[in-house]
mmCIF file of C-alpha atoms in Angstrom:
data_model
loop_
_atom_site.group_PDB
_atom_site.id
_atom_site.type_symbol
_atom_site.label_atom_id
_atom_site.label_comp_id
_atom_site.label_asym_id
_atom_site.label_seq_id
_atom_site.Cartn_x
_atom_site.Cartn_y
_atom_site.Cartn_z
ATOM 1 C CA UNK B 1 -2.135 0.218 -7.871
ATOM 2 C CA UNK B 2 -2.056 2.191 -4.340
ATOM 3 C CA UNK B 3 -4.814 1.460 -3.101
ATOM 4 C CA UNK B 4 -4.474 -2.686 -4.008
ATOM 5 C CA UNK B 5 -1.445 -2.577 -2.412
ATOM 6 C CA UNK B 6 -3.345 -0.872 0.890
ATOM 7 C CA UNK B 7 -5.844 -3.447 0.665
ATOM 8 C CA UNK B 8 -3.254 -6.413 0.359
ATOM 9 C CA UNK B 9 -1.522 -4.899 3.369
ATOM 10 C CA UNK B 10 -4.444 -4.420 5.866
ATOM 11 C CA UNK B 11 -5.318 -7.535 5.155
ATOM 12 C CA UNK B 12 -2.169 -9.011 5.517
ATOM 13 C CA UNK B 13 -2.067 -7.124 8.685
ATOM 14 C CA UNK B 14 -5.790 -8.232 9.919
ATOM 15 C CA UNK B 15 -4.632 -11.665 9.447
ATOM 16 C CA UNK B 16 -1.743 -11.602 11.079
ATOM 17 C CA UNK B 17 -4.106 -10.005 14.419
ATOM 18 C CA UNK B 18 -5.973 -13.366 13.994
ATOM 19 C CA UNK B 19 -9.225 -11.306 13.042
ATOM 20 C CA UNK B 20 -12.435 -12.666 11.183
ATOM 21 C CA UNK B 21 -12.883 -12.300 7.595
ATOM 22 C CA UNK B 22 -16.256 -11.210 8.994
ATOM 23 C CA UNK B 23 -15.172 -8.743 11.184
ATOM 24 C CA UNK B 24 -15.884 -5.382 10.762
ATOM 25 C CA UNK B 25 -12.226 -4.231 12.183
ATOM 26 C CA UNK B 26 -10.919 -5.336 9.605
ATOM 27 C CA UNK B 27 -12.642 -2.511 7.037
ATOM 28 C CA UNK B 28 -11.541 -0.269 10.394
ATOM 29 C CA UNK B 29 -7.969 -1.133 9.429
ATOM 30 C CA UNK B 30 -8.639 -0.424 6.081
ATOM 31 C CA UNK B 31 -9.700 2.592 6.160
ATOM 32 C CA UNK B 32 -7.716 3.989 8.683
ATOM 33 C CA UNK B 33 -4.758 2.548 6.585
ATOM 34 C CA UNK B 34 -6.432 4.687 3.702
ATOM 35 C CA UNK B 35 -6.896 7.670 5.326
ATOM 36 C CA UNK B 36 -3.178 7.520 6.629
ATOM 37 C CA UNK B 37 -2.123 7.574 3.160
ATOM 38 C CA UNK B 38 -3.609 10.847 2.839
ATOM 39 C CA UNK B 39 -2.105 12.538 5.404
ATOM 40 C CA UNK B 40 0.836 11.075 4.973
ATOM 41 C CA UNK B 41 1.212 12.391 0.971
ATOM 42 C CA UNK B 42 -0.438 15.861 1.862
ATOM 43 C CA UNK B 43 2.932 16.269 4.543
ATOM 44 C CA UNK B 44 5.420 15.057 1.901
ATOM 45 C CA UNK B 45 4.254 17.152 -0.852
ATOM 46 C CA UNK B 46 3.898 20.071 1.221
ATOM 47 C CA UNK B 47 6.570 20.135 3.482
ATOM 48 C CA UNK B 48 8.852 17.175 2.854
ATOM 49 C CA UNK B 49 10.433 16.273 -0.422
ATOM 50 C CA UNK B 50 8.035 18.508 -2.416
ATOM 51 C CA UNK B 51 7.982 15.948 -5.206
ATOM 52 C CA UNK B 52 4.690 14.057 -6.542
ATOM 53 C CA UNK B 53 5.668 11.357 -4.454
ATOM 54 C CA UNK B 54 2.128 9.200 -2.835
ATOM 55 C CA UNK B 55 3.125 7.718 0.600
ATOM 56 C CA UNK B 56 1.322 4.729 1.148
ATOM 57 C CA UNK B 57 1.692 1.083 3.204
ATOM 58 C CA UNK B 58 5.540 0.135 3.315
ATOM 59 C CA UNK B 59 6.036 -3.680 1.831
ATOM 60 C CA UNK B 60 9.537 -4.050 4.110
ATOM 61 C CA UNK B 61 6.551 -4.099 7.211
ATOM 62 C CA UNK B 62 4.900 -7.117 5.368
ATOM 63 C CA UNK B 63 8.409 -9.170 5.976
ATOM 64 C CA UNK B 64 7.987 -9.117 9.711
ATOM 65 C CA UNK B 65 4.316 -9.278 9.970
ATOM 66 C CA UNK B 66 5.058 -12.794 8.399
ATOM 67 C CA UNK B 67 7.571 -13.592 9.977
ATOM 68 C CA UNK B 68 5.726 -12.926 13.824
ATOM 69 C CA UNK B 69 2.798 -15.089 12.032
ATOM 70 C CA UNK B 70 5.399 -18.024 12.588
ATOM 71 C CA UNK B 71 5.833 -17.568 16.280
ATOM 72 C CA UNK B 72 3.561 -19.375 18.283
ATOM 73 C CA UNK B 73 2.440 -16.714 20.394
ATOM 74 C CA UNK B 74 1.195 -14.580 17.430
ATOM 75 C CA UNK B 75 -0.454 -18.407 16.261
ATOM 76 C CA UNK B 76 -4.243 -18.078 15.956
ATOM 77 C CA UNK B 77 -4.909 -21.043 17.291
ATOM 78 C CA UNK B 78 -3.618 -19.728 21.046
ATOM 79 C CA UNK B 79 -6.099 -17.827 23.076
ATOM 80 C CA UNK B 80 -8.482 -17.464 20.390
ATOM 81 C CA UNK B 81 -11.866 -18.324 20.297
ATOM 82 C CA UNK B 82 -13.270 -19.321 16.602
ATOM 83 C CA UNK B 83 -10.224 -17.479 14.483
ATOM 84 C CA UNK B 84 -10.580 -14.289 16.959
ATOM 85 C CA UNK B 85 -8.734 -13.457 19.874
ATOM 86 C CA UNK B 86 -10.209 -13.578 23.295
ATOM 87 C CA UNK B 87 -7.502 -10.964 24.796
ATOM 88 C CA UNK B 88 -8.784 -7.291 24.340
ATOM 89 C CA UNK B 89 -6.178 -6.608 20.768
ATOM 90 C CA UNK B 90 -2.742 -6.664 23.144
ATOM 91 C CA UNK B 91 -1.006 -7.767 20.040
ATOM 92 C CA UNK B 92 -2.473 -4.973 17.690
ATOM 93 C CA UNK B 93 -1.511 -2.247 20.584
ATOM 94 C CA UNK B 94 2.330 -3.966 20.644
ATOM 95 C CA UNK B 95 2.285 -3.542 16.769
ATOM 96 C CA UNK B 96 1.510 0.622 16.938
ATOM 97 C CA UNK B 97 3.891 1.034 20.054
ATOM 98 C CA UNK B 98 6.484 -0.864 18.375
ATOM 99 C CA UNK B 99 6.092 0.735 15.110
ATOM 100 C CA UNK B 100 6.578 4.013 16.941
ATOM 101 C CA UNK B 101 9.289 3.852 18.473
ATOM 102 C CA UNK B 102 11.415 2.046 14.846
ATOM 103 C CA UNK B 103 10.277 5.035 13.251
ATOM 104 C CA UNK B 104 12.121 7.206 15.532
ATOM 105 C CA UNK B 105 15.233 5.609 13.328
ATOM 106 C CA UNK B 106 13.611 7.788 10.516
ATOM 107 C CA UNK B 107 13.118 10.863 12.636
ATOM 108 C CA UNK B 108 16.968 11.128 13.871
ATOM 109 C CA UNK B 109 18.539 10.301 10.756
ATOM 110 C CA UNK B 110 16.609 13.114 8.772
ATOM 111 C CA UNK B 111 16.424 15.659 11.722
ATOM 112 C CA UNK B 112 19.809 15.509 12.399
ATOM 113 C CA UNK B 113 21.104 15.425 8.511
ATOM 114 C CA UNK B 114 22.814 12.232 8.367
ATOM 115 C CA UNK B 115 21.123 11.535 5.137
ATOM 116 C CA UNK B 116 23.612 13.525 3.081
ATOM 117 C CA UNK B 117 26.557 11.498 4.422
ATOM 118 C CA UNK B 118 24.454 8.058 3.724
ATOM 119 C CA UNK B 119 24.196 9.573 0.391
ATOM 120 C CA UNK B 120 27.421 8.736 -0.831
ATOM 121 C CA UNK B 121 26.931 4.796 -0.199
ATOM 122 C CA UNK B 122 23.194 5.003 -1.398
ATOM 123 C CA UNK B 123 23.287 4.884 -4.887
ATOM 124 C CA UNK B 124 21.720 2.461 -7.945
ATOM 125 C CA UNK B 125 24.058 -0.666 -6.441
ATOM 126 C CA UNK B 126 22.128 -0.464 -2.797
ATOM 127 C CA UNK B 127 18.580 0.512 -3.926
ATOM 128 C CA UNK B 128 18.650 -2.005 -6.653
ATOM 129 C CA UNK B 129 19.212 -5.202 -4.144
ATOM 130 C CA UNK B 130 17.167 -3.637 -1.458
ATOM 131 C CA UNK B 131 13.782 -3.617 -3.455
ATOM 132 C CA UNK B 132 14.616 -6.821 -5.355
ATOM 133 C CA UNK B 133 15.086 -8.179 -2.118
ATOM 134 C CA UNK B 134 11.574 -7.089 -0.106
ATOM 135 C CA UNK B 135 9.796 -8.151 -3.603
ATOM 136 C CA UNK B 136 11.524 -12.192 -3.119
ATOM 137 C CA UNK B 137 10.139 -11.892 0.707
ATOM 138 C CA UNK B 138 6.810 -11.256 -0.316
ATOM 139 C CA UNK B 139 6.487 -14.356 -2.937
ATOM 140 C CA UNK B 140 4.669 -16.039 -0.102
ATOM 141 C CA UNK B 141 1.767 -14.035 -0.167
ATOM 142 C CA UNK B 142 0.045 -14.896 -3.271
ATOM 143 C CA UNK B 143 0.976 -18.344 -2.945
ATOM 144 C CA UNK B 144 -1.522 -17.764 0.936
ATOM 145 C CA UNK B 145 -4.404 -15.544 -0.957
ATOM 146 C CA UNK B 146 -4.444 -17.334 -4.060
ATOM 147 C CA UNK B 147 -5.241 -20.970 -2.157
ATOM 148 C CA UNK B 148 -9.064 -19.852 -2.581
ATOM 149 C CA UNK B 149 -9.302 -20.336 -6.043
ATOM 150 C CA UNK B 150 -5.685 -21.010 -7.333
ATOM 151 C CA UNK B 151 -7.442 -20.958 -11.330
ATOM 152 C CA UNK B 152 -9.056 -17.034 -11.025
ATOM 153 C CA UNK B 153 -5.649 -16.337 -9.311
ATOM 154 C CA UNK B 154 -3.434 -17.926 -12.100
ATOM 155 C CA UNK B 155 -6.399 -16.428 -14.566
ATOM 156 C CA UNK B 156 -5.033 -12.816 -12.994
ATOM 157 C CA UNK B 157 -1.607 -13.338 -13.359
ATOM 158 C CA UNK B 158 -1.679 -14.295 -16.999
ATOM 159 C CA UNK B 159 -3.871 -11.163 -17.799
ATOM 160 C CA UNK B 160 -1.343 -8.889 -16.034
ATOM 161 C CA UNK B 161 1.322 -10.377 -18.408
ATOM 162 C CA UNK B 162 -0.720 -10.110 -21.423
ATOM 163 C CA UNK B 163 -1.687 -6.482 -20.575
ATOM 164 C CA UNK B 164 1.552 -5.681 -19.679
ATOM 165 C CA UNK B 165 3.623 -7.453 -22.201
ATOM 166 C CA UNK B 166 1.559 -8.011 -25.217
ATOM 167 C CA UNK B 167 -1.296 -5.288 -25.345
ATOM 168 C CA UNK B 168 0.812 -2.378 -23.586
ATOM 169 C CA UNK B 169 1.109 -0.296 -27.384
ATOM 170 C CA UNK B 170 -2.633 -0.128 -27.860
ATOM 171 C CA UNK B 171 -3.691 3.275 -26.657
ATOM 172 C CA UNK B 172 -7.517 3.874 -25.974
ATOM 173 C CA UNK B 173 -8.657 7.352 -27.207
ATOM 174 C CA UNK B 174 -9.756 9.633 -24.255
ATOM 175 C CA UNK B 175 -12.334 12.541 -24.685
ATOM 176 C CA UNK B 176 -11.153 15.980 -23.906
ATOM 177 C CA UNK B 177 -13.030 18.345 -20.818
ATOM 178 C CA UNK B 178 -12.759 21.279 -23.453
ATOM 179 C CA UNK B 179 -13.999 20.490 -26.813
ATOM 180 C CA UNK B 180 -13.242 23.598 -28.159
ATOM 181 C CA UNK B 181 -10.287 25.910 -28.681
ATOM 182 C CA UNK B 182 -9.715 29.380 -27.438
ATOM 183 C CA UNK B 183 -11.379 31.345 -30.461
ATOM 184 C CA UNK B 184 -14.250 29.000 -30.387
ATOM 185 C CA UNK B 185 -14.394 27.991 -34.050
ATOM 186 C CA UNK B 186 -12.749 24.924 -34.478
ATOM 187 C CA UNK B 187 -13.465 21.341 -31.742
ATOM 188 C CA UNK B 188 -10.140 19.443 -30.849
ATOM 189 C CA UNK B 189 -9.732 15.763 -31.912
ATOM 190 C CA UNK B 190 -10.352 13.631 -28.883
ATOM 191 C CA UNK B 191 -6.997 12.515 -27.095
ATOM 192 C CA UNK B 192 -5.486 9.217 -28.100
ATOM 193 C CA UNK B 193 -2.446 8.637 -26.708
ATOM 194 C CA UNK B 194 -3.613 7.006 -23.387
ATOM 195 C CA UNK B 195 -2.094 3.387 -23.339
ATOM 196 C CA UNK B 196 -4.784 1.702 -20.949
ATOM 197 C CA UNK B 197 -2.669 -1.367 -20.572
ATOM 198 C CA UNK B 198 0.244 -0.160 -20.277
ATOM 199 C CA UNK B 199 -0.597 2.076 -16.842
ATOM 200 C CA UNK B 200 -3.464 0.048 -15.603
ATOM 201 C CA UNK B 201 -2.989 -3.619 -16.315
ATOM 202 C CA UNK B 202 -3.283 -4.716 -12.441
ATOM 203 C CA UNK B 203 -6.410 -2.607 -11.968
ATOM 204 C CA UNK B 204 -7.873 -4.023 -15.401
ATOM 205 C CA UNK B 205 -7.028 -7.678 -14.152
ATOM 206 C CA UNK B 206 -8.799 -6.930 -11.055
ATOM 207 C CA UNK B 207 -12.022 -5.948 -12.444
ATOM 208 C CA UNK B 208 -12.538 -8.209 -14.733
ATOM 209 C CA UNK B 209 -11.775 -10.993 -11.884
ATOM 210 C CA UNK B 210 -14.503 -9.364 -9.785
ATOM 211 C CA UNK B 211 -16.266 -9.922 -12.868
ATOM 212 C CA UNK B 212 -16.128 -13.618 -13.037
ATOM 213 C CA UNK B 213 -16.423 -14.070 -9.493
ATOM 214 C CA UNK B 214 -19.881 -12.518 -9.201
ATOM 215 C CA UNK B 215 -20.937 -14.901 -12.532
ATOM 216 C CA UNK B 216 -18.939 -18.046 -10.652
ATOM 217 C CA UNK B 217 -21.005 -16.320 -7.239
ATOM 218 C CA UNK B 218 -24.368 -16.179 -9.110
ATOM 219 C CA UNK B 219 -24.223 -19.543 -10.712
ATOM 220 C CA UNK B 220 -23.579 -21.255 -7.387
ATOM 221 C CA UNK B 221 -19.660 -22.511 -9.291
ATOM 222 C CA UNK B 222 -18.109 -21.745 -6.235
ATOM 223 C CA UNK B 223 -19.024 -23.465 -3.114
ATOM 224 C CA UNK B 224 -21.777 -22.459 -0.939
ATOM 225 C CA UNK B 225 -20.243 -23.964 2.207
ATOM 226 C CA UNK B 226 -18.775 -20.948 4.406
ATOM 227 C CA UNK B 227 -16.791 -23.573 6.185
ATOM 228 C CA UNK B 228 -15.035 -24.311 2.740
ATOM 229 C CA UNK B 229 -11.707 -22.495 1.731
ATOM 230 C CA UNK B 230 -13.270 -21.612 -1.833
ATOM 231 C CA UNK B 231 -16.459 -19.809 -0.343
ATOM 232 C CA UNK B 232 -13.763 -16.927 0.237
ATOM 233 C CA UNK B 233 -13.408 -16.551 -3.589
ATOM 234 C CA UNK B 234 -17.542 -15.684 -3.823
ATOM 235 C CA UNK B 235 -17.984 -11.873 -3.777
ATOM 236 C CA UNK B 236 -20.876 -12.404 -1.036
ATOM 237 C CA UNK B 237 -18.485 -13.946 1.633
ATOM 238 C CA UNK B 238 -18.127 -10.614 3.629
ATOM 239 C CA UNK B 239 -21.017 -8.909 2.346
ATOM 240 C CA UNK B 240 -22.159 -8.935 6.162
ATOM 241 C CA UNK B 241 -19.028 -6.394 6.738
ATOM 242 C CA UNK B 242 -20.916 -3.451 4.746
ATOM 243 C CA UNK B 243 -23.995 -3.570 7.166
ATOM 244 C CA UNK B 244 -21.663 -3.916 10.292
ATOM 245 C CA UNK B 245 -19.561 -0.644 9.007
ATOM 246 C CA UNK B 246 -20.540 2.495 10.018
ATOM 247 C CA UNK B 247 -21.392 5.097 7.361
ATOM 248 C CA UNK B 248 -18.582 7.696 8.581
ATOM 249 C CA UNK B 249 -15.918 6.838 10.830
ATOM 250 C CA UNK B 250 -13.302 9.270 11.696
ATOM 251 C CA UNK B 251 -9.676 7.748 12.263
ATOM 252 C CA UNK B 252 -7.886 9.444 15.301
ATOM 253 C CA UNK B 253 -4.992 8.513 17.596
ATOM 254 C CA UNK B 254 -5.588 5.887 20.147
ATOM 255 C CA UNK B 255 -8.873 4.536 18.633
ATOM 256 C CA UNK B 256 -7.968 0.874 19.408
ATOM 257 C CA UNK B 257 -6.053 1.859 23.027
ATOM 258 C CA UNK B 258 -2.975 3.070 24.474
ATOM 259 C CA UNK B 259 -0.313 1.412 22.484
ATOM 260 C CA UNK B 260 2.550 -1.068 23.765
ATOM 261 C CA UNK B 261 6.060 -2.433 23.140
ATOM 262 C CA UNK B 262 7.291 -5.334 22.321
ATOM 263 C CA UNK B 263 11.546 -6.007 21.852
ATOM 264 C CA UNK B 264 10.777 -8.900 19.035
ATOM 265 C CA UNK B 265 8.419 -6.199 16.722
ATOM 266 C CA UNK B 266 10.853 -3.498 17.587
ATOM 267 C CA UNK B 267 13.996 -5.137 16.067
ATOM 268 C CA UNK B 268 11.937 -6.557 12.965
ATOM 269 C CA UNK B 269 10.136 -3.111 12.593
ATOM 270 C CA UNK B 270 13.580 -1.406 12.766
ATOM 271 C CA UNK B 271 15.175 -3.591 9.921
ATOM 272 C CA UNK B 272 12.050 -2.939 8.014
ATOM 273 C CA UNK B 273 12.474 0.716 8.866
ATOM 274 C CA UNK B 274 15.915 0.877 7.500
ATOM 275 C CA UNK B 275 15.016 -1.053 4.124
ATOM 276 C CA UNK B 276 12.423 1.794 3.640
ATOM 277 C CA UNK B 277 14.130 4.412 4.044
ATOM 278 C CA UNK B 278 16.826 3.442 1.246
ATOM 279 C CA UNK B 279 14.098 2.742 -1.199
ATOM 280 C CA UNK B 280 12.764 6.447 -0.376
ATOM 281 C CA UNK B 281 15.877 7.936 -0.900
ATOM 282 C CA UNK B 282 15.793 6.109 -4.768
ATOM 283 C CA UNK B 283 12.181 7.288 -5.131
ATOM 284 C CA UNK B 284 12.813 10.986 -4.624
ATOM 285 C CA UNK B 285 15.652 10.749 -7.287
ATOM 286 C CA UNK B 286 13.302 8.786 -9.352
ATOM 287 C CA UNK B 287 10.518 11.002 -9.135
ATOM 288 C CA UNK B 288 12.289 13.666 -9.997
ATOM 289 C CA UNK B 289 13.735 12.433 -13.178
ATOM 290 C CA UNK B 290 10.070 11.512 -14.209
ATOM 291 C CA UNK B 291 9.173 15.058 -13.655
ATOM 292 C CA UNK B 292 12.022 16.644 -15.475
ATOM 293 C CA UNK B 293 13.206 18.914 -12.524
ATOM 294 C CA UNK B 294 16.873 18.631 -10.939
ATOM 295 C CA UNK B 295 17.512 15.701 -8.721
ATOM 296 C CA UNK B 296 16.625 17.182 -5.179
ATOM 297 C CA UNK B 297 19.231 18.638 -2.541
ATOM 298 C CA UNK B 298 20.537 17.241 0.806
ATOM 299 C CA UNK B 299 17.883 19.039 2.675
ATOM 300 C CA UNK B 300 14.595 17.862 0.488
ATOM 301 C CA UNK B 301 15.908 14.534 1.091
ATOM 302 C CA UNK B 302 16.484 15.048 4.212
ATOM 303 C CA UNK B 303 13.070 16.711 4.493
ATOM 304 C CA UNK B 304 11.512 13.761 3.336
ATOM 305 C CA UNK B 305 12.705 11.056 5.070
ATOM 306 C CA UNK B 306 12.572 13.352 8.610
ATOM 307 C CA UNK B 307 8.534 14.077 7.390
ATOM 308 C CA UNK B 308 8.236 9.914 6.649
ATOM 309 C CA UNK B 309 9.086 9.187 10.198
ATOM 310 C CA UNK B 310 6.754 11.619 11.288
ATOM 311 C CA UNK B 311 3.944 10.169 9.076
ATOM 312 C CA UNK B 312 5.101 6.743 10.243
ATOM 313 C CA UNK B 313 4.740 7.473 14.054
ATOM 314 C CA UNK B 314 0.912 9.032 13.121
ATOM 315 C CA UNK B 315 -0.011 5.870 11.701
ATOM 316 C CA UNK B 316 1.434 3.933 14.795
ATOM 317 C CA UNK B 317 -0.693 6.191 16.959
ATOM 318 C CA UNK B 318 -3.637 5.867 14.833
ATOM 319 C CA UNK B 319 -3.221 2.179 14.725
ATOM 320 C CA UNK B 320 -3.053 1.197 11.179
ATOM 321 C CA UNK B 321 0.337 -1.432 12.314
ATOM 322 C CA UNK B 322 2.511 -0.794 9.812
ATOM 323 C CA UNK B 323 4.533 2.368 8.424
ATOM 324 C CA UNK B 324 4.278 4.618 5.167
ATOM 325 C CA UNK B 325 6.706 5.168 2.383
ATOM 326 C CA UNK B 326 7.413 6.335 -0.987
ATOM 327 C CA UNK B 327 5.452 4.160 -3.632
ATOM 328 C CA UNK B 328 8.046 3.304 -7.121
ATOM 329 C CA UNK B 329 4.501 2.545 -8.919
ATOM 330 C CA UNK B 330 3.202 6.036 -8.642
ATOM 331 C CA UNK B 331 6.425 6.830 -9.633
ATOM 332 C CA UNK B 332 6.329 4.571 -12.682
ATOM 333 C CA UNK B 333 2.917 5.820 -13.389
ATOM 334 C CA UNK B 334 3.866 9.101 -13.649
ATOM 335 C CA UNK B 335 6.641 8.484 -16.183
ATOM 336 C CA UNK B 336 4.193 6.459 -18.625
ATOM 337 C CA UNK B 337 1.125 9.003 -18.010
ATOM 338 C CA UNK B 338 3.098 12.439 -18.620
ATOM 339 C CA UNK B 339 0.854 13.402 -15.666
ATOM 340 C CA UNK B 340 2.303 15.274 -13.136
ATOM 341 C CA UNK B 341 0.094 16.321 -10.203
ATOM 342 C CA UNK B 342 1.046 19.953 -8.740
ATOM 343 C CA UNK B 343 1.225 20.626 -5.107
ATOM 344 C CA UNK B 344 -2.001 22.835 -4.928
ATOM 345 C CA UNK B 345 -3.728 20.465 -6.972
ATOM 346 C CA UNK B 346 -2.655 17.792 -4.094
ATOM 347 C CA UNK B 347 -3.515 19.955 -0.964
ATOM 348 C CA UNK B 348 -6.897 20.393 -2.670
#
């Protein structure tokens, strides 16, 4: 579920830049975006929260990347040349300077403590609203990605429902590493208490879409006319992108230039920043309910959110455009699985 949600996101955020669907920067953003995550989780597990929490692309930086689509100087059809801009990525660089300096917001408020004080007004009533509230925002971007194909995208929702709703009590048996116990004499019965549909339904629905595109690809269903909105739907569209991508590519700060500022991405960054970090703070109590320890102490919390802003500022300097938080998912995941990853097992 992470890493559909990084995908949506650096797409989201390629978009917004204006850049080709054939355009090798946008894998660039990918993976960078990807390898961010990393990081990002290795810091919080280690010497943040300390919780199996994943860090990955925050959805409250979706809501402004929108919204700057709007304006017309973010509008691809000004100083662009074919969908891609002529100007040497000024608006990328104002998006990682930007995001910078809102996640100083994160840095002050957990280096200096104020998070136990916000504590007291940060509770089930606030955290409830605030993630209700970035999911309405963001009902705009299926209705964008799904225009394609709008029958494989309603064919996706309805199997998440079905997996989800209907199927989630059928559990899939699951063969064991060790087959046999300790003295050796007698083989274990294979595990069956993994519910399949219940943990994975999105990733389910998105293979077996991938599926049907390649048959609708194969069989020429799908138009054959790259200037047509449905030729995005075929699973050959970008194929080009694989032979423009380099085999290893290491993400570092400054890759795409010295970032910039801009006052308009600041103040929508900022909001977004703010959003995020009250959904962390319900994450940390969340995941620690799912892993049957105490609810964590003024300082992990503040630990965490001072180690978020920290990760957030890396991926402004790498240039990924957009910051990292706590995923509820994961979280989720963790509570249906009964799988709880330990630290070493994460720094490995």
């Amino acid at each position: 579920m992470s890493l559909a949600s990084s995908l949506s996101t650096a797409f989201i955020l390629s978009d917004t830049l204006c850049v080709a669907y054939d355009d090798p920067l946008r894998t660039k953003l990918f993976c960078s975006t990807l390898f961010m995550c990393g990081v990002c989780s290795v810091l919080q597990t280690t010497l943040g929260v300390r919780l199996p929490v994943y860090q990955g692309p925050s959805a409250s930086f979706i809501v402004p990347l929108l919204a700057l689509r709007r304006d017309i100087r973010w509008s691809c059809t000004d100083n662009t040349n074919n969908g891609v801009w002529t100007e040497p990525m000024n608006q990328h660089l104002n998006l990682s300077g930007s995001l910078m300096i809102a996640s100083l917001i994160e840095i002050i408020i957990g280096g200096t403590g104020l998070v136990a004080p916000l504590l007291k007004y940060i509770g089930p009533i606030t955290v409830a609203p605030t993630i209700s509230l970035i999911g309405l925002s963001l009902v705009k971007v299926p209705i964008i990605y799904s225009r394609p194909q709008w029958v494989i995208a309603f064919f996706g929702a309805l199997l998440v429902l079905i997996f989800s709703l209907y199927l989630y009590k059928i559990k899939i048996p699951m063969p064991r590493l060790n087959c046999l116990k300790k003295n050796n004499d007698e083989k274990l019965k294979p595990r069956s208490q993994f519910a399949i549909f219940q943990i994975l339904p999105i990733l389910l629905s998105i293979i077996i879409l991938w599926i049907v595109a390649a048959i609708l690809t194969i069989t020429d269903t799908l138009s054959t006319d790259p200037e047509s909105l449905e030729y995005k739907a075929r699973t050959d569209s970008k194929l080009n992108i694989v032979s423009m991508t380099p085999w290893f590519s290491i993400p570092y700060p400054g890759q795409f230039g010295l970032p910039r500022t801009s006052t308009a991405v600041i103040v929508g960054f900022s909001a977004a920043t703010i959003s995020s970090l009250i959904e962390s703070v319900g994450d940390y109590f969340a995941a620690a309910k799912s892993c049957q320890v105490p609810a964590p102490p003024d300082h992990a919390i503040t630990r965490g959110i001072l180690i978020e802003g920290i990760g957030s500022i890396l991926s402004g300097a790498v240039g990924v455009g957009h910051a990292t938080t706590s995923y509820s998912g994961n979280i989720a995941a963790i509570t249906l699985s009964k799988v709880i990853l330990s630290l070493q097992a994460l720094k490995v």
